[in-house]
PDB file of C-alpha atoms in Angstrom:
ATOM      1  CA  MET A   3      52.246 131.069  57.473  1.00  0.00           C
ATOM      2  CA  ALA A   4      49.639 128.305  57.270  1.00  0.00           C
ATOM      3  CA  LYS A   5      51.520 126.406  59.957  1.00  0.00           C
ATOM      4  CA  THR A   6      51.293 129.414  62.304  1.00  0.00           C
ATOM      5  CA  ALA A   7      47.565 129.786  61.651  1.00  0.00           C
ATOM      6  CA  THR A   8      47.065 126.083  62.354  1.00  0.00           C
ATOM      7  CA  THR A   9      49.168 126.321  65.502  1.00  0.00           C
ATOM      8  CA  ASP A  10      47.242 129.401  66.647  1.00  0.00           C
ATOM      9  CA  ALA A  11      43.928 127.655  65.998  1.00  0.00           C
ATOM     10  CA  ALA A  12      45.079 124.596  67.940  1.00  0.00           C
ATOM     11  CA  ALA A  13      46.262 126.794  70.813  1.00  0.00           C
ATOM     12  CA  ARG A  14      42.899 128.597  70.870  1.00  0.00           C
ATOM     13  CA  VAL A  15      41.046 125.274  70.991  1.00  0.00           C
ATOM     14  CA  ALA A  16      43.316 124.038  73.790  1.00  0.00           C
ATOM     15  CA  TRP A  17      42.884 127.254  75.781  1.00  0.00           C
ATOM     16  CA  ALA A  18      39.114 127.218  75.263  1.00  0.00           C
ATOM     17  CA  ALA A  19      38.992 123.626  76.523  1.00  0.00           C
ATOM     18  CA  ALA A  20      41.203 124.389  79.534  1.00  0.00           C
ATOM     19  CA  LEU A  21      39.181 127.443  80.542  1.00  0.00           C
ATOM     20  CA  GLY A  22      35.931 125.569  79.928  1.00  0.00           C
ATOM     21  CA  ALA A  23      37.004 122.705  82.185  1.00  0.00           C
ATOM     22  CA  LEU A  24      37.954 125.137  84.954  1.00  0.00           C
ATOM     23  CA  GLU A  25      34.638 126.965  84.588  1.00  0.00           C
ATOM     24  CA  LEU A  26      32.686 123.700  84.809  1.00  0.00           C
ATOM     25  CA  SER A  27      34.588 122.660  87.944  1.00  0.00           C
ATOM     26  CA  LEU A  28      33.989 126.053  89.503  1.00  0.00           C
ATOM     27  CA  ASP A  29      30.270 125.924  88.669  1.00  0.00           C
ATOM     28  CA  ALA A  30      29.980 122.442  90.196  1.00  0.00           C
ATOM     29  CA  ALA A  31      31.736 123.589  93.361  1.00  0.00           C
ATOM     30  CA  ALA A  32      29.530 126.686  93.619  1.00  0.00           C
ATOM     31  CA  ARG A  33      26.346 124.619  93.206  1.00  0.00           C
ATOM     32  CA  THR A  34      27.472 122.126  95.827  1.00  0.00           C
ATOM     33  CA  ILE A  35      28.373 124.871  98.285  1.00  0.00           C
ATOM     34  CA  ALA A  36      25.011 126.554  97.691  1.00  0.00           C
ATOM     35  CA  VAL A  37      23.092 123.310  98.264  1.00  0.00           C
ATOM     36  CA  SER A  38      25.092 122.516 101.390  1.00  0.00           C
ATOM     37  CA  THR A  39      24.664 126.040 102.764  1.00  0.00           C
ATOM     38  CA  MET A  40      20.943 126.229 102.007  1.00  0.00           C
ATOM     39  CA  SER A  41      20.150 122.798 103.421  1.00  0.00           C
ATOM     40  CA  GLY A  42      22.431 123.203 106.404  1.00  0.00           C
ATOM     41  CA  SER A  43      23.561 119.637 105.956  1.00  0.00           C
ATOM     42  CA  THR A  44      26.708 117.941 104.852  1.00  0.00           C
ATOM     43  CA  SER A  45      24.943 115.491 102.541  1.00  0.00           C
ATOM     44  CA  ALA A  46      26.503 117.315  99.618  1.00  0.00           C
ATOM     45  CA  GLU A  47      30.002 116.346 100.765  1.00  0.00           C
ATOM     46  CA  GLY A  48      30.144 113.362  98.434  1.00  0.00           C
ATOM     47  CA  GLU A  49      29.010 115.458  95.513  1.00  0.00           C
ATOM     48  CA  LEU A  50      31.589 118.098  96.345  1.00  0.00           C
ATOM     49  CA  ALA A  51      34.326 115.508  96.634  1.00  0.00           C
ATOM     50  CA  SER A  52      33.425 114.048  93.254  1.00  0.00           C
ATOM     51  CA  ALA A  53      33.155 117.501  91.674  1.00  0.00           C
ATOM     52  CA  LEU A  54      36.545 118.549  92.948  1.00  0.00           C
ATOM     53  CA  THR A  55      39.462 116.694  91.556  1.00  0.00           C
ATOM     54  CA  THR A  56      43.138 117.337  91.738  1.00  0.00           C
ATOM     55  CA  TRP A  57      43.862 119.865  89.043  1.00  0.00           C
ATOM     56  CA  THR A  58      46.864 119.381  86.858  1.00  0.00           C
ATOM     57  CA  PRO A  59      47.844 122.350  84.709  1.00  0.00           C
ATOM     58  CA  PRO A  60      47.651 121.562  81.018  1.00  0.00           C
ATOM     59  CA  VAL A  61      50.986 121.502  79.257  1.00  0.00           C
ATOM     60  CA  GLY A  62      51.904 123.074  75.980  1.00  0.00           C
ATOM     61  CA  LEU A  63      49.169 125.700  75.866  1.00  0.00           C
ATOM     62  CA  GLY A  64      51.491 128.541  75.068  1.00  0.00           C
ATOM     63  CA  ALA A  65      50.546 132.134  75.722  1.00  0.00           C
ATOM     64  CA  LEU A  66      46.939 132.993  76.529  1.00  0.00           C
ATOM     65  CA  PRO A  67      45.250 134.447  73.439  1.00  0.00           C
ATOM     66  CA  ALA A  68      44.514 138.123  74.070  1.00  0.00           C
ATOM     67  CA  ASP A  69      40.791 137.743  73.474  1.00  0.00           C
ATOM     68  CA  PHE A  70      40.615 135.109  76.259  1.00  0.00           C
ATOM     69  CA  ALA A  71      42.071 137.501  78.840  1.00  0.00           C
ATOM     70  CA  VAL A  72      38.677 138.740  80.070  1.00  0.00           C
ATOM     71  CA  ARG A  73      37.384 135.175  80.357  1.00  0.00           C
ATOM     72  CA  ALA A  74      40.464 134.114  82.324  1.00  0.00           C
ATOM     73  CA  SER A  75      40.198 137.185  84.556  1.00  0.00           C
ATOM     74  CA  ASP A  76      36.512 136.466  85.248  1.00  0.00           C
ATOM     75  CA  LEU A  77      37.411 132.881  86.109  1.00  0.00           C
ATOM     76  CA  LEU A  78      40.044 134.074  88.576  1.00  0.00           C
ATOM     77  CA  THR A  79      37.584 136.508  90.174  1.00  0.00           C
ATOM     78  CA  ASN A  80      34.981 133.757  90.563  1.00  0.00           C
ATOM     79  CA  GLN A  81      37.570 131.377  92.021  1.00  0.00           C
ATOM     80  CA  GLN A  82      38.479 134.009  94.597  1.00  0.00           C
ATOM     81  CA  LYS A  83      34.780 134.411  95.502  1.00  0.00           C
ATOM     82  CA  ILE A  84      34.443 130.657  96.011  1.00  0.00           C
ATOM     83  CA  ILE A  85      37.554 130.665  98.200  1.00  0.00           C
ATOM     84  CA  ILE A  86      35.962 133.362 100.382  1.00  0.00           C
ATOM     85  CA  GLU A  87      32.714 131.354 100.595  1.00  0.00           C
ATOM     86  CA  LEU A  88      34.641 128.233 101.584  1.00  0.00           C
ATOM     87  CA  GLU A  89      36.569 130.133 104.251  1.00  0.00           C
ATOM     88  CA  GLN A  90      33.299 131.511 105.657  1.00  0.00           C
ATOM     89  CA  ALA A  91      31.709 128.049 105.639  1.00  0.00           C
ATOM     90  CA  ARG A  92      34.781 126.644 107.362  1.00  0.00           C
ATOM     91  CA  SER A  93      34.566 129.338 110.028  1.00  0.00           C
ATOM     92  CA  VAL A  94      30.879 128.613 110.683  1.00  0.00           C
ATOM     93  CA  THR A  95      31.575 124.886 110.828  1.00  0.00           C
ATOM     94  CA  LEU A  96      34.407 125.462 113.291  1.00  0.00           C
ATOM     95  CA  LYS A  97      32.090 127.527 115.516  1.00  0.00           C
ATOM     96  CA  HIS A  98      29.452 124.781 115.402  1.00  0.00           C
ATOM     97  CA  LEU A  99      32.032 122.128 116.176  1.00  0.00           C
ATOM     98  CA  THR A 100      33.329 124.176 119.098  1.00  0.00           C
ATOM     99  CA  ALA A 101      29.787 124.511 120.457  1.00  0.00           C
ATOM    100  CA  VAL A 102      29.142 120.788 120.087  1.00  0.00           C
ATOM    101  CA  ARG A 103      32.381 119.962 121.886  1.00  0.00           C
ATOM    102  CA  LEU A 104      31.278 122.107 124.831  1.00  0.00           C
ATOM    103  CA  VAL A 105      28.295 119.825 125.423  1.00  0.00           C
ATOM    104  CA  PRO A 106      29.235 117.269 128.060  1.00  0.00           C
ATOM    105  CA  SER A 107      29.325 113.774 126.630  1.00  0.00           C
ATOM    106  CA  LYS A 108      28.057 112.149 129.832  1.00  0.00           C
ATOM    107  CA  ARG A 109      26.151 113.362 132.783  1.00  0.00           C
ATOM    108  CA  ASP A 110      26.305 112.094 136.301  1.00  0.00           C
ATOM    109  CA  ALA A 111      23.244 109.913 136.898  1.00  0.00           C
ATOM    110  CA  ARG A 112      23.015 111.334 140.422  1.00  0.00           C
ATOM    111  CA  ALA A 113      22.799 114.913 139.163  1.00  0.00           C
ATOM    112  CA  SER A 114      19.496 116.697 138.928  1.00  0.00           C
ATOM    113  CA  VAL A 115      17.876 116.787 135.527  1.00  0.00           C
ATOM    114  CA  TYR A 116      15.824 119.859 136.429  1.00  0.00           C
ATOM    115  CA  LEU A 117      16.882 123.462 136.398  1.00  0.00           C
ATOM    116  CA  ASP A 118      15.543 125.720 139.132  1.00  0.00           C
ATOM    117  CA  VAL A 119      14.811 128.947 137.284  1.00  0.00           C
ATOM    118  CA  ALA A 120      12.665 130.417 140.074  1.00  0.00           C
ATOM    119  CA  GLY A 121      15.566 130.445 142.421  1.00  0.00           C
TER     120      GLY A 121
END
């Protein structure tokens, strides 16, 4: 029975560490998105790239302890919110890029630079 208690304790520690790491990554991504959105710039891209790493699922965790279920569910909910924010930011960026691409890159030097609004 002591072996099971030790195994359970080790599994709890491993799950706590795995969930903690995911929560920290999610918090870093949320902060970076917030800074980028508020400033309207892409200077946070480097920070976002460094905050986001390729995630590899931990191995050997076993079943999620029942008392971690709410924490894991909250993490999933917050990940889904970040996904929605990223999709919205992507959509806005695409609209801006489309608008920028509509601006002619060159103008004919012979063309008028004035606009006759009086008619």
